[in-house]
CSV table of C-alpha atoms in Angstrom, one decimal:
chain,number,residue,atom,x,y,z
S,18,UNK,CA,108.2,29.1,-8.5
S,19,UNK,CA,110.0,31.4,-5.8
S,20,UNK,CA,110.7,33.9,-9.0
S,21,UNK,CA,106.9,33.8,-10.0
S,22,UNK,CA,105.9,34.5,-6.2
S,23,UNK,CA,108.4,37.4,-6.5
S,24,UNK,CA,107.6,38.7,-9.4
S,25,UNK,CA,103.9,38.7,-8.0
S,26,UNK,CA,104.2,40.5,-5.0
S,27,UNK,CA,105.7,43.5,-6.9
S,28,UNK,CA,103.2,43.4,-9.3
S,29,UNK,CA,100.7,44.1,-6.4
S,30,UNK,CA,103.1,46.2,-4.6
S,31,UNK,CA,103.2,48.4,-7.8
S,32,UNK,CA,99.5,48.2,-8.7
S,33,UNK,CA,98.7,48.9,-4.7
S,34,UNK,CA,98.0,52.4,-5.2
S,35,UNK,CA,95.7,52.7,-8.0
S,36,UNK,CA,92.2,53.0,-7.3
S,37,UNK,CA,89.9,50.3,-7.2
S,38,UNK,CA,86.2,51.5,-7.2
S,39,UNK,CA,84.6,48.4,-9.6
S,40,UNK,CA,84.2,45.0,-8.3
S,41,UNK,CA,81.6,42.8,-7.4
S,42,UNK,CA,80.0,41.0,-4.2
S,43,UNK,CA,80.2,37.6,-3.7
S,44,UNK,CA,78.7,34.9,-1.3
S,45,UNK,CA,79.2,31.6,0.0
S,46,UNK,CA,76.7,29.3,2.2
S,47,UNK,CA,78.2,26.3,4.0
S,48,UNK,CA,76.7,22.5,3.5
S,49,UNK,CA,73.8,22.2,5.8
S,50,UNK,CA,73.7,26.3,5.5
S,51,UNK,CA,74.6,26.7,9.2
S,52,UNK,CA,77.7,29.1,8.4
S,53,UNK,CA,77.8,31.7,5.2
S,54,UNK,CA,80.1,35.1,4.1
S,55,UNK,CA,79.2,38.0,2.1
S,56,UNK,CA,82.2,39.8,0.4
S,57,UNK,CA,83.0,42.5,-1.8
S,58,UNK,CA,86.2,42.8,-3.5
S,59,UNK,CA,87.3,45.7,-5.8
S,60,UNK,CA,89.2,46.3,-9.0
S,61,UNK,CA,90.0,49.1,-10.9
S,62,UNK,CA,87.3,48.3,-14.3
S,63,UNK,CA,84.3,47.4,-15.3
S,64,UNK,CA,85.6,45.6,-17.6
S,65,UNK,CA,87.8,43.4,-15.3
S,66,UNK,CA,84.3,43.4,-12.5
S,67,UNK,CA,82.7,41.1,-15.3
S,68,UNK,CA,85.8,38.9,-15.9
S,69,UNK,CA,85.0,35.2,-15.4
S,70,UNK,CA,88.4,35.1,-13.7
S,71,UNK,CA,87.9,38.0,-11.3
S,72,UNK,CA,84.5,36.5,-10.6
S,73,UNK,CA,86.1,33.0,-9.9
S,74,UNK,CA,88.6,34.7,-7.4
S,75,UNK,CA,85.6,36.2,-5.7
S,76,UNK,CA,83.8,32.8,-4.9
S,77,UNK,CA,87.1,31.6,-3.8
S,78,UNK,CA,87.2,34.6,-1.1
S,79,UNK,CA,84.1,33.9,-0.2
S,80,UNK,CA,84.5,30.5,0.2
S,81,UNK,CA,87.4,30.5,2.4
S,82,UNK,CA,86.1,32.7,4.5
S,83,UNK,CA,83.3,30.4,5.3
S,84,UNK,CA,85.7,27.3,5.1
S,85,UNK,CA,89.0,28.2,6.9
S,86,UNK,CA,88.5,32.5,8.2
S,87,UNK,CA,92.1,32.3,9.3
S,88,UNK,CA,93.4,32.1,6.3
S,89,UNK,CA,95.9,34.9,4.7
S,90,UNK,CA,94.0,36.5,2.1
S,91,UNK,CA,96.8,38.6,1.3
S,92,UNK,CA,98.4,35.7,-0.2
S,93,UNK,CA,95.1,34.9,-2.4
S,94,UNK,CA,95.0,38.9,-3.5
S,95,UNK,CA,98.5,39.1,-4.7
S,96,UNK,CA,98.4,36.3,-6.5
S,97,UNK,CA,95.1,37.4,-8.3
S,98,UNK,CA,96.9,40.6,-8.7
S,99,UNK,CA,99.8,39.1,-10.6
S,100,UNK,CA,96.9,36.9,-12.9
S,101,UNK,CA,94.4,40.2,-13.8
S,102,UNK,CA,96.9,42.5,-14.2
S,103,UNK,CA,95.0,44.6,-11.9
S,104,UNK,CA,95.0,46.1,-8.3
S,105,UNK,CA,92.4,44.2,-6.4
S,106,UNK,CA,91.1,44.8,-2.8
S,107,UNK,CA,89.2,42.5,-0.6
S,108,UNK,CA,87.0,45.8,0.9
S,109,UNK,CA,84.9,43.6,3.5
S,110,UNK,CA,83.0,40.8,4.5
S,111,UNK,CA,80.7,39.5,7.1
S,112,UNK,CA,80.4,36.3,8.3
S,113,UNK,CA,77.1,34.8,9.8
S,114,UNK,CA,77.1,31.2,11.7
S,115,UNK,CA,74.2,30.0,13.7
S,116,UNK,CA,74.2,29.4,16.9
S,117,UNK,CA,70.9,27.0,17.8
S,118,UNK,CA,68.4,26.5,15.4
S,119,UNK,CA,68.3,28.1,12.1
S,120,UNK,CA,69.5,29.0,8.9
S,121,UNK,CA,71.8,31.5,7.0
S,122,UNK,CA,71.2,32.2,3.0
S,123,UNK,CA,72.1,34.7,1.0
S,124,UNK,CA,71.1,36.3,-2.4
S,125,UNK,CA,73.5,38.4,-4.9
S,126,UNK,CA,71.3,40.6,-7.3
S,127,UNK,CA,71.9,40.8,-11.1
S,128,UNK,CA,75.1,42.2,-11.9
S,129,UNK,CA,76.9,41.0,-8.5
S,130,UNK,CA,76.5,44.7,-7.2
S,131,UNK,CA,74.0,44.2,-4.5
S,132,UNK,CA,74.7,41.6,-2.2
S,133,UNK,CA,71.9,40.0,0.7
S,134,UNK,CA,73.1,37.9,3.9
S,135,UNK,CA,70.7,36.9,6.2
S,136,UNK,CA,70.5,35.0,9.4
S,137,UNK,CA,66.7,33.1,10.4
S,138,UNK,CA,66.7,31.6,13.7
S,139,UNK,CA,63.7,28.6,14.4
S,140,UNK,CA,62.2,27.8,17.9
S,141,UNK,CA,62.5,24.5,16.9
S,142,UNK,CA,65.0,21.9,15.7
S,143,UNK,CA,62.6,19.9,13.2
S,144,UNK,CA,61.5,23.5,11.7
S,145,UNK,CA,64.7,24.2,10.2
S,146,UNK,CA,64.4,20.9,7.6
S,147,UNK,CA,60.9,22.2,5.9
S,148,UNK,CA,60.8,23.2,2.8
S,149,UNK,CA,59.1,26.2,3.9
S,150,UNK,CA,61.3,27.7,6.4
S,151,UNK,CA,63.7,27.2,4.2
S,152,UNK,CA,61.7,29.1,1.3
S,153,UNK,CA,61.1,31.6,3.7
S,154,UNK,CA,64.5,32.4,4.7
S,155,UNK,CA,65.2,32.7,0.6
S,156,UNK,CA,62.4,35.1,0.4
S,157,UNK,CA,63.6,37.6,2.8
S,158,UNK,CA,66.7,37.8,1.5
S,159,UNK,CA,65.1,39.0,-2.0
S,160,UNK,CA,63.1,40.9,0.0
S,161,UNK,CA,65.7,42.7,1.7
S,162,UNK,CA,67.4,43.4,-2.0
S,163,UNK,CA,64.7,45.2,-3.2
S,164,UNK,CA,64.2,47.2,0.1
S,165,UNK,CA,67.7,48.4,-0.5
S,166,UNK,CA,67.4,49.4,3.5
S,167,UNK,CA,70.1,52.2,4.9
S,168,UNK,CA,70.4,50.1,8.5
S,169,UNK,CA,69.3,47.3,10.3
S,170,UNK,CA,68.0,49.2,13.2
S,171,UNK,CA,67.0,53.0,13.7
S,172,UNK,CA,69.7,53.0,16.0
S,173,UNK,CA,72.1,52.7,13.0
S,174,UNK,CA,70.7,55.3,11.2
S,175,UNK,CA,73.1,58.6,10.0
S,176,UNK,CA,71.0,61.2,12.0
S,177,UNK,CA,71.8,63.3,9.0
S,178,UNK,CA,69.5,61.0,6.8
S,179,UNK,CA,66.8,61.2,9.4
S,180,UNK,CA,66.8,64.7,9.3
S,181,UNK,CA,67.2,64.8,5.6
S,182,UNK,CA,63.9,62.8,5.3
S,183,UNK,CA,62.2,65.0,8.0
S,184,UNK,CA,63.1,68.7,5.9
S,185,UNK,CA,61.8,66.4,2.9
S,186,UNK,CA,58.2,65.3,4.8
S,187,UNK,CA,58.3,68.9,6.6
S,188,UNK,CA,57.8,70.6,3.0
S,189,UNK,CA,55.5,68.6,1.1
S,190,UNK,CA,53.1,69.4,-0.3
S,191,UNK,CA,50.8,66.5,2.4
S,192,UNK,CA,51.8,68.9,5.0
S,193,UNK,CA,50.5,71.9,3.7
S,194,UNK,CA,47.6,73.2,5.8
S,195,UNK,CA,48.4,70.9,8.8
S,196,UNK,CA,47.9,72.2,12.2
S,197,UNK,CA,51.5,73.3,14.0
S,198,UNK,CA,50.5,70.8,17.1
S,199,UNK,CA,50.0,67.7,14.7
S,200,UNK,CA,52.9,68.5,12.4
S,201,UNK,CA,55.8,67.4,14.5
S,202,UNK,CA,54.0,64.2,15.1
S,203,UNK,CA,53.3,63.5,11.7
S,204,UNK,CA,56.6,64.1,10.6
S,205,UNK,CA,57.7,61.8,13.7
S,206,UNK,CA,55.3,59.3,12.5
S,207,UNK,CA,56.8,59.5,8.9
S,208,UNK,CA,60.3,59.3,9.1
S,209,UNK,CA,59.9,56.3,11.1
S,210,UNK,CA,58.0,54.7,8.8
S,211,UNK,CA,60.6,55.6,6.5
S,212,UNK,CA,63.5,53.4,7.7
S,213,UNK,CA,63.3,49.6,7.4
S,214,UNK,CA,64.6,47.5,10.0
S,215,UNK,CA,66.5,44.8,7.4
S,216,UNK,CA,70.1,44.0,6.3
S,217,UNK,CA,71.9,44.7,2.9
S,218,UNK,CA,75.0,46.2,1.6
S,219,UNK,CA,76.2,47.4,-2.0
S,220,UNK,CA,79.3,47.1,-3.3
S,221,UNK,CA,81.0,50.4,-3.0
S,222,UNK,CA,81.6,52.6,-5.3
Protein backbone atom coordinates (compact mmCIF):
# COMPACT_ATOMS: atom_id res chain seq x y z
CA UNK A 1 0.00 0.00 0.00
CA UNK A 2 2.82 2.55 1.06
CA UNK A 3 4.60 1.70 -2.59
CA UNK A 4 1.15 2.40 -4.44
CA UNK A 5 0.74 5.77 -2.38
CA UNK A 6 4.35 6.46 -3.59
CA UNK A 7 4.18 5.56 -6.74
CA UNK A 8 1.01 7.99 -6.88
CA UNK A 9 2.27 11.02 -5.68
CA UNK A 10 4.97 10.97 -8.46
CA UNK A 11 2.66 10.26 -10.92
CA UNK A 12 0.94 13.70 -9.98
CA UNK A 13 4.10 15.28 -9.26
CA UNK A 14 5.16 14.40 -12.84
CA UNK A 15 1.78 15.05 -14.54
CA UNK A 16 1.57 18.59 -12.32
CA UNK A 17 2.73 20.70 -14.99
CA UNK A 18 0.70 19.87 -17.91
CA UNK A 19 -2.15 21.89 -18.65
CA UNK A 20 -5.48 21.12 -17.61
CA UNK A 21 -8.14 23.34 -19.48
CA UNK A 22 -11.12 20.34 -19.82
CA UNK A 23 -13.09 19.20 -16.95
CA UNK A 24 -16.43 19.46 -15.75
CA UNK A 25 -18.52 21.13 -12.80
CA UNK A 26 -19.98 19.30 -10.27
CA UNK A 27 -22.49 19.83 -7.35
CA UNK A 28 -23.60 18.47 -4.14
CA UNK A 29 -26.81 19.51 -1.89
CA UNK A 30 -26.93 18.25 1.68
CA UNK A 31 -30.11 16.16 3.14
CA UNK A 32 -32.66 18.62 4.18
CA UNK A 33 -30.80 21.03 1.39
CA UNK A 34 -29.60 23.46 4.13
CA UNK A 35 -25.74 23.23 3.04
CA UNK A 36 -24.55 22.61 -0.83
CA UNK A 37 -20.97 23.06 -3.05
CA UNK A 38 -20.43 23.93 -6.61
CA UNK A 39 -17.02 22.75 -8.00
CA UNK A 40 -15.07 22.55 -11.02
CA UNK A 41 -12.23 20.38 -11.44
CA UNK A 42 -9.98 20.20 -14.59
CA UNK A 43 -8.14 17.59 -16.71
CA UNK A 44 -6.18 17.82 -19.64
CA UNK A 45 -9.04 16.06 -22.35
CA UNK A 46 -12.16 15.95 -23.43
CA UNK A 47 -12.01 12.72 -23.66
CA UNK A 48 -11.02 12.08 -20.01
CA UNK A 49 -13.97 15.30 -19.00
CA UNK A 50 -16.60 12.65 -20.14
CA UNK A 51 -15.05 9.61 -18.27
CA UNK A 52 -17.53 8.06 -15.88
CA UNK A 53 -14.49 7.78 -13.50
CA UNK A 54 -13.46 11.45 -13.70
CA UNK A 55 -17.12 12.29 -13.33
CA UNK A 56 -17.38 9.98 -10.20
CA UNK A 57 -14.23 11.69 -8.64
CA UNK A 58 -16.03 15.02 -9.20
CA UNK A 59 -19.26 14.09 -7.06
CA UNK A 60 -16.90 12.86 -4.62
CA UNK A 61 -15.20 16.51 -4.42
CA UNK A 62 -18.30 17.88 -4.27
CA UNK A 63 -19.55 15.94 -1.74
CA UNK A 64 -16.89 16.27 0.76
CA UNK A 65 -16.87 19.54 0.55
CA UNK A 66 -20.36 19.80 1.69
CA UNK A 67 -19.85 16.77 4.18
CA UNK A 68 -16.45 17.36 5.87
CA UNK A 69 -14.71 21.08 4.03
CA UNK A 70 -11.66 20.36 6.09
CA UNK A 71 -10.72 17.67 4.45
CA UNK A 72 -7.28 17.40 2.30
CA UNK A 73 -8.21 17.26 -1.13
CA UNK A 74 -4.82 16.95 -2.14
CA UNK A 75 -4.94 13.52 -1.01
CA UNK A 76 -8.25 12.75 -3.09
CA UNK A 77 -6.48 14.64 -6.42
CA UNK A 78 -3.40 12.52 -6.37
CA UNK A 79 -4.92 9.56 -5.98
CA UNK A 80 -7.31 10.31 -8.97
CA UNK A 81 -4.22 11.39 -10.69
CA UNK A 82 -2.49 8.00 -10.29
CA UNK A 83 -6.16 6.15 -11.50
CA UNK A 84 -6.84 8.62 -14.93
CA UNK A 85 -3.52 8.80 -15.80
CA UNK A 86 -4.08 12.42 -16.08
CA UNK A 87 -3.22 15.76 -14.35
CA UNK A 88 -6.25 16.88 -12.57
CA UNK A 89 -6.98 20.24 -10.63
CA UNK A 90 -9.58 20.98 -8.29
CA UNK A 91 -9.90 24.95 -9.83
CA UNK A 92 -12.67 26.18 -7.24
CA UNK A 93 -15.60 25.80 -5.39
CA UNK A 94 -18.16 27.62 -3.39
CA UNK A 95 -19.96 26.62 -0.64
CA UNK A 96 -23.45 27.91 0.39
CA UNK A 97 -25.10 27.04 3.95
CA UNK A 98 -28.11 28.73 5.27
CA UNK A 99 -28.34 30.56 7.97
CA UNK A 100 -32.34 30.96 9.06
CA UNK A 101 -34.86 29.89 6.89
CA UNK A 102 -34.34 28.71 3.42
CA UNK A 103 -32.99 26.65 0.89
CA UNK A 104 -29.81 26.03 -1.25
CA UNK A 105 -30.20 24.00 -4.82
CA UNK A 106 -28.23 23.81 -7.56
CA UNK A 107 -28.49 22.91 -11.26
CA UNK A 108 -25.53 21.62 -13.67
CA UNK A 109 -26.42 22.15 -17.41
CA UNK A 110 -25.97 19.46 -20.12
CA UNK A 111 -22.53 18.53 -20.66
CA UNK A 112 -21.38 19.41 -16.90
CA UNK A 113 -19.96 22.73 -18.32
CA UNK A 114 -22.20 25.24 -16.71
CA UNK A 115 -22.77 24.99 -13.30
CA UNK A 116 -25.85 26.96 -11.03
CA UNK A 117 -25.68 27.45 -7.07
CA UNK A 118 -28.16 29.26 -5.46
CA UNK A 119 -29.11 30.38 -2.03
CA UNK A 120 -33.36 31.30 -1.37
CA UNK A 121 -33.94 32.65 1.96
CA UNK A 122 -37.97 32.42 3.44
CA UNK A 123 -39.48 34.84 6.00
CA UNK A 124 -40.91 31.99 7.34
CA UNK A 125 -40.04 28.57 8.85
CA UNK A 126 -43.17 26.54 7.54
CA UNK A 127 -42.45 28.19 3.89
CA UNK A 128 -39.43 26.37 3.36
CA UNK A 129 -41.42 22.64 3.37
CA UNK A 130 -43.91 23.65 0.30
CA UNK A 131 -43.64 22.22 -2.67
CA UNK A 132 -43.63 25.49 -4.21
CA UNK A 133 -40.90 27.28 -2.62
CA UNK A 134 -39.13 24.54 -3.18
CA UNK A 135 -40.03 24.55 -7.06
CA UNK A 136 -39.21 27.92 -7.01
CA UNK A 137 -35.83 27.83 -5.71
CA UNK A 138 -35.22 24.96 -8.67
CA UNK A 139 -36.57 27.38 -11.14
CA UNK A 140 -34.19 30.16 -10.58
CA UNK A 141 -31.39 28.15 -10.72
CA UNK A 142 -32.38 27.13 -14.44
CA UNK A 143 -33.15 30.45 -14.79
CA UNK A 144 -29.88 31.75 -13.87
CA UNK A 145 -28.20 29.01 -16.47
CA UNK A 146 -29.83 30.30 -19.29
CA UNK A 147 -29.13 34.05 -18.28
CA UNK A 148 -25.52 33.08 -18.33
CA UNK A 149 -25.09 36.55 -16.14
CA UNK A 150 -21.33 38.14 -15.94
CA UNK A 151 -21.92 39.17 -12.03
CA UNK A 152 -24.15 39.06 -9.25
CA UNK A 153 -24.16 42.74 -8.76
CA UNK A 154 -23.20 45.86 -11.01
CA UNK A 155 -20.73 46.29 -8.50
CA UNK A 156 -18.93 43.20 -9.76
CA UNK A 157 -18.94 44.18 -13.11
CA UNK A 158 -15.35 44.45 -15.26
CA UNK A 159 -15.83 48.23 -16.08
CA UNK A 160 -14.16 47.18 -19.28
CA UNK A 161 -17.44 45.14 -20.15
CA UNK A 162 -19.60 48.06 -19.23
CA UNK A 163 -17.85 50.13 -21.43
CA UNK A 164 -17.68 47.61 -24.11
CA UNK A 165 -21.56 47.35 -24.09
CA UNK A 166 -21.74 51.30 -23.93
CA UNK A 167 -19.26 51.80 -27.47
CA UNK A 168 -21.70 48.75 -28.65
CA UNK A 169 -25.30 50.80 -27.65
CA UNK A 170 -23.41 54.25 -28.53
CA UNK A 171 -23.15 53.05 -32.38
CA UNK A 172 -26.20 51.30 -33.23
CA UNK A 173 -27.95 51.82 -35.48
CA UNK A 174 -31.22 52.74 -32.41
CA UNK A 175 -29.10 55.64 -31.74
CA UNK A 176 -28.81 57.16 -34.86
CA UNK A 177 -30.65 60.45 -35.06
CA UNK A 178 -30.91 60.81 -31.16
CA UNK A 179 -30.57 64.07 -29.67
CA UNK A 180 -26.86 64.61 -27.91
CA UNK A 181 -28.71 65.58 -24.40
CA UNK A 182 -30.77 62.17 -24.43
CA UNK A 183 -27.98 60.03 -25.74
CA UNK A 184 -25.93 59.66 -22.58
CA UNK A 185 -29.02 58.77 -20.77
CA UNK A 186 -30.11 56.25 -23.01
CA UNK A 187 -27.03 54.62 -23.22
CA UNK A 188 -27.03 54.91 -19.21
CA UNK A 189 -30.39 53.45 -19.28
CA UNK A 190 -29.10 50.56 -21.57
CA UNK A 191 -26.21 49.23 -20.28
CA UNK A 192 -27.88 48.87 -17.06
CA UNK A 193 -30.42 46.97 -18.32
CA UNK A 194 -27.79 45.03 -19.79
CA UNK A 195 -26.38 43.34 -16.65
CA UNK A 196 -28.34 40.80 -14.66
CA UNK A 197 -28.17 40.77 -11.03
CA UNK A 198 -27.93 36.67 -10.76
CA UNK A 199 -25.22 33.97 -9.97
CA UNK A 200 -23.47 31.39 -12.29
CA UNK A 201 -20.08 30.26 -13.24
CA UNK A 202 -18.58 28.12 -16.23
CA UNK A 203 -16.15 25.88 -16.05
CA UNK A 204 -13.07 27.48 -17.31
CA UNK A 205 -11.57 27.02 -20.19
Amino acid sequence: MDLLRKRGIATAAKKSAREAREGAVAQFISPGARAGVLVEVNCETDFVAKNEMFRAFCDQVARVLVENPGTDLEALRTDAVSRIRENIKIARHQRFEVAGNGLVAAYIHTGAKVGVLAEVGAGKEGTVGHDEFKQLVKDITLQIAAASPLAVTRDQLDPAAVARERDVLANSDMMKGKPPQALAKIIEGGSRSSTRPSACWTRAS
